[in-house]
CSV table of C-alpha atoms in Angstrom, one decimal:
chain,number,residue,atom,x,y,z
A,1,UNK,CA,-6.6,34.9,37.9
A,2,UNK,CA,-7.1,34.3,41.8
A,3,UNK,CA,-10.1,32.8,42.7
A,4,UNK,CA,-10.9,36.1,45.2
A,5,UNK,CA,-10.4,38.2,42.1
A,6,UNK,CA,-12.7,35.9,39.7
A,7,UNK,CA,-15.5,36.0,42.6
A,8,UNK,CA,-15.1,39.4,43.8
A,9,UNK,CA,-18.2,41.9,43.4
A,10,UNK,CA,-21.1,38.9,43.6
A,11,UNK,CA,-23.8,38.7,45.9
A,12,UNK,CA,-24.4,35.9,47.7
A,13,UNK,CA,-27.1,34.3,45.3
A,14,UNK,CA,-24.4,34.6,42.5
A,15,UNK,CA,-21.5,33.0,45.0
A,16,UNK,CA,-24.1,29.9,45.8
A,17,UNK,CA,-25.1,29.5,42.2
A,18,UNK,CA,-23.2,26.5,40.2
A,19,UNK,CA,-23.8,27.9,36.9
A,20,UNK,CA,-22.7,31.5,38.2
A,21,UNK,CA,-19.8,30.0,39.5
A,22,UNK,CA,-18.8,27.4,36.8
A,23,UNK,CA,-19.5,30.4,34.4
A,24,UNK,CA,-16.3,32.1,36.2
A,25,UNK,CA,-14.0,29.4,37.4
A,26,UNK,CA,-13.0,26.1,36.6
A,27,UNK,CA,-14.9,24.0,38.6
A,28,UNK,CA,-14.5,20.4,38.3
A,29,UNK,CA,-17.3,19.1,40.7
A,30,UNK,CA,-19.8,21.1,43.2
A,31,UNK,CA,-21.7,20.1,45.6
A,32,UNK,CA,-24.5,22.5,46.8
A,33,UNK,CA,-25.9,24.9,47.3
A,34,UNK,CA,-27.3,24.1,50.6
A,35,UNK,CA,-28.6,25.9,53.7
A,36,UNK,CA,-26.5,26.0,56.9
A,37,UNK,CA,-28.9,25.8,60.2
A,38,UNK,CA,-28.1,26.3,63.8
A,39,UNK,CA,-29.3,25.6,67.0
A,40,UNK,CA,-29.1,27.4,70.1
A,41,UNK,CA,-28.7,25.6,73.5
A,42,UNK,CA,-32.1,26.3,74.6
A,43,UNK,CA,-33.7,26.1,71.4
A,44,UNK,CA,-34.5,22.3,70.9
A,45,UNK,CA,-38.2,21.8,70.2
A,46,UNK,CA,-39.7,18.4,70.9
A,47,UNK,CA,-40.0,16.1,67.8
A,48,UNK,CA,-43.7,16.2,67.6
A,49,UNK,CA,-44.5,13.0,65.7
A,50,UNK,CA,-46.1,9.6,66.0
A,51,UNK,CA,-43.9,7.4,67.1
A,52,UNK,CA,-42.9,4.6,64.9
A,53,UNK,CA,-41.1,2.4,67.5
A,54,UNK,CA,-38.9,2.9,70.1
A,55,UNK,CA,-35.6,5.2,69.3
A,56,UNK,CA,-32.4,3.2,69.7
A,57,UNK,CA,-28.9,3.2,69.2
A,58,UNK,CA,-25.8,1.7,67.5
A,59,UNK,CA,-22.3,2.2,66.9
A,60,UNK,CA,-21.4,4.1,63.8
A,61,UNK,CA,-20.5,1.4,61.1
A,62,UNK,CA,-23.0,-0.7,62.4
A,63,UNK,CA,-24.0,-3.6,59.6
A,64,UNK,CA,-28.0,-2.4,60.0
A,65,UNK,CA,-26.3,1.3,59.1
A,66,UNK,CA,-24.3,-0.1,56.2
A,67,UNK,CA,-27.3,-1.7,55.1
A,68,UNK,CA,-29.6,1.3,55.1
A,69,UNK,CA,-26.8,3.3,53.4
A,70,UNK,CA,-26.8,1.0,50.5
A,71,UNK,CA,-30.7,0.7,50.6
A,72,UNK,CA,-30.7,5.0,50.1
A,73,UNK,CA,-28.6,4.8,47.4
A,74,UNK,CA,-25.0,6.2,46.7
A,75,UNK,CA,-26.4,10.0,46.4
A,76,UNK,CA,-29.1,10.5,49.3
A,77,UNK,CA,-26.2,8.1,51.5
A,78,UNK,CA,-23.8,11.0,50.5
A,79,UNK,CA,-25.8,13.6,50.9
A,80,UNK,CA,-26.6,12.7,54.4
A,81,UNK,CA,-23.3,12.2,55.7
A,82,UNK,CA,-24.5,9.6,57.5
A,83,UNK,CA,-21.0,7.3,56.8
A,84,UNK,CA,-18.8,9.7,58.6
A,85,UNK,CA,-20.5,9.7,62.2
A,86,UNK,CA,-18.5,9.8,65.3
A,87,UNK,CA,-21.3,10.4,67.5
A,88,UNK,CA,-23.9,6.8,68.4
A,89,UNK,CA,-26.0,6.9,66.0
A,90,UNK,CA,-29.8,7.3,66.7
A,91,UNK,CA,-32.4,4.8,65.3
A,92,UNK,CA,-35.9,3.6,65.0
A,93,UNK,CA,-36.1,0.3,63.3
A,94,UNK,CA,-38.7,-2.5,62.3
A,95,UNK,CA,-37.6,-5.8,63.0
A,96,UNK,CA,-33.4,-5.5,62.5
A,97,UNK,CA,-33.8,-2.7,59.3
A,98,UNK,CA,-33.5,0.4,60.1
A,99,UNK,CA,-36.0,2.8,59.2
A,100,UNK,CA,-34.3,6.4,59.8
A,101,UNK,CA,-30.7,7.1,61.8
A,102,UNK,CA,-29.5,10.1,63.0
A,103,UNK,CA,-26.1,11.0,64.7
A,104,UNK,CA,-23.8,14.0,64.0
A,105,UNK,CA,-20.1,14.5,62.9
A,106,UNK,CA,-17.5,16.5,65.3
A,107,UNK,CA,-15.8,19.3,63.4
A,108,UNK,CA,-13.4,22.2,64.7
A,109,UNK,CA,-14.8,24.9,67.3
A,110,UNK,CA,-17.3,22.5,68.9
A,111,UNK,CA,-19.2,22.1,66.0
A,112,UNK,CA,-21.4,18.6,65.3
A,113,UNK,CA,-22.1,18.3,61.7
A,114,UNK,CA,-25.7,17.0,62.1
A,115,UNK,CA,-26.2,13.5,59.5
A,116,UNK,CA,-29.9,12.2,59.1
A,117,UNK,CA,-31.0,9.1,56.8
A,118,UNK,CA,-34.5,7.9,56.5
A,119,UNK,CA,-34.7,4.7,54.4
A,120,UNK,CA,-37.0,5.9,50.7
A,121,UNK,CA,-40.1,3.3,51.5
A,122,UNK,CA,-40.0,5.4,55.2
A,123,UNK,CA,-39.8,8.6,54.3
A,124,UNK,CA,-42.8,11.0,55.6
A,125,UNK,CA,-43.7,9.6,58.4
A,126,UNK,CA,-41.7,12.0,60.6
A,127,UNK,CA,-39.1,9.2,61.4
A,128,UNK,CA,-36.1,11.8,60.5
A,129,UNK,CA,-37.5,14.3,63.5
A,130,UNK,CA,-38.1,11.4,65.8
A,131,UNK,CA,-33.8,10.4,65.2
A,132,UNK,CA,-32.9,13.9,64.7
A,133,UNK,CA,-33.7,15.1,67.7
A,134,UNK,CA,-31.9,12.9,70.3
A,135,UNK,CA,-29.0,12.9,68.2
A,136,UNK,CA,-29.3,17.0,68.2
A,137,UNK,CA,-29.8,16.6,72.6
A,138,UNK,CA,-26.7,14.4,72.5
A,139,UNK,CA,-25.1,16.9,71.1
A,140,UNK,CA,-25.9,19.5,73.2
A,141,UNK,CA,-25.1,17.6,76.3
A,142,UNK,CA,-21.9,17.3,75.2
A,143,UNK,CA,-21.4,21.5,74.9
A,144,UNK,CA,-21.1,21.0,71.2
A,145,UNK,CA,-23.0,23.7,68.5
A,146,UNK,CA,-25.2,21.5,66.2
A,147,UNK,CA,-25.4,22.4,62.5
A,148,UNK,CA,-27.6,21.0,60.2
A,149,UNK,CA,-26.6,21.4,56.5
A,150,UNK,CA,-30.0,21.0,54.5
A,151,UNK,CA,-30.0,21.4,50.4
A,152,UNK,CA,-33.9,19.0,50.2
A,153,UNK,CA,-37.1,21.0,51.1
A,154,UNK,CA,-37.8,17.8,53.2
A,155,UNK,CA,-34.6,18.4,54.9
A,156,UNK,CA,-35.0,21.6,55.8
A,157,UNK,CA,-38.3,21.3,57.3
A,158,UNK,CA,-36.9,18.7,59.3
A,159,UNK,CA,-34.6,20.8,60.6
A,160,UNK,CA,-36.9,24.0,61.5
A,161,UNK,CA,-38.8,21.8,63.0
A,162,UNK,CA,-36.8,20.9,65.6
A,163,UNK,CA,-35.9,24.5,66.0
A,164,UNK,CA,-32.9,25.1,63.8
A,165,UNK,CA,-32.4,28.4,62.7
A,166,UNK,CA,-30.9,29.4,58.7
A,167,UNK,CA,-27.6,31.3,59.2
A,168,UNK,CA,-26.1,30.8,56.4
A,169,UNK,CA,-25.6,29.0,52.9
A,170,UNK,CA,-22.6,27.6,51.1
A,171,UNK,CA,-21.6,26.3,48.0
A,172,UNK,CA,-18.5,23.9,47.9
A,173,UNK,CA,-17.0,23.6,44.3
A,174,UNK,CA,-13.7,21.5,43.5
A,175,UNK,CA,-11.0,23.1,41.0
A,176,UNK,CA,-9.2,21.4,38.6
């Protein structure tokens, strides 16, 4: 059985449900669902927050990165993406930890995969926003299409925030 033929028919609840999915393949690992966002050239809205320090930058790979990887923990540091940045990488620190980093991954067609990572003791303070949305301008300076994949509540409040808009949502599963 193809995987088209074993999927054919569902809606798109059913096709980004694991269970659903797992119920009709053999799925060895998933990751999702999640909600794909997009942003339009003109339709960056300013990251209305209070400012917790100046945003800065730093080279993807940076130690102060590495460090607030590790600090999130192997799942949230995965789920952000964060790791795989080609783009600087935005920041607001205190002292030389960093709070909450932002940059973006490029993918085909002019696409930047937007990656966001606020540190668990800093979270709710708007800090994601505040990184988020130079990253996002960088991106758009560069003629690129940000995307912002969002699977947290949190997350995707972040992102409408800053004026993404839902297109879309995906479930990627891995067969044996």
């Amino acid at each position: 059985m193809s995987v088209r033929s074993a999927l054919n028919g569902l809606t798109t609840d059913e096709l980004t449900d694991p269970a659903t999915v797992a119920g009709l393949l053999p799925v060895a690992d998933t990751l999702g669902p999640a909600v794909l966002g997009y942003l339009a050239p003109d339709g960056l809205r300013p990251a209305t927050t209070e400012a917790a320090g100046p945003v800065g930058s730093l080279t993807p790979g940076h130690p102060a990165l590495r460090a607030l990887l590790a600090a999130a923990g192997q799942a949230d540091a995965g789920e952000s993406g964060l790791a795989d940045v080609s783009s600087p990488v935005f920041v607001v620190r205190k002292g030389p930890e960093v709070l909450a980093a932002a940059g973006y991954e490029r993918w085909p067609r002019d696409t930047a995969h937007l990656c966001v990572l606020t540190a668990p003791d800093a979270r709710g303070r708007g800090l994601a926003r505040q990184v988020a949305h130079p990253a996002t301008a960088h991106a758009l300076t560069a003629g690129l299409l940000p995307q912002w994949r969002a699977r947290p509540p949190a997350s995707r409040r972040v992102a409408q925030a800053l004026g993404y808009r839902e297109a879309g949502r995906q479930l990627s599963v891995r067969l044996p």
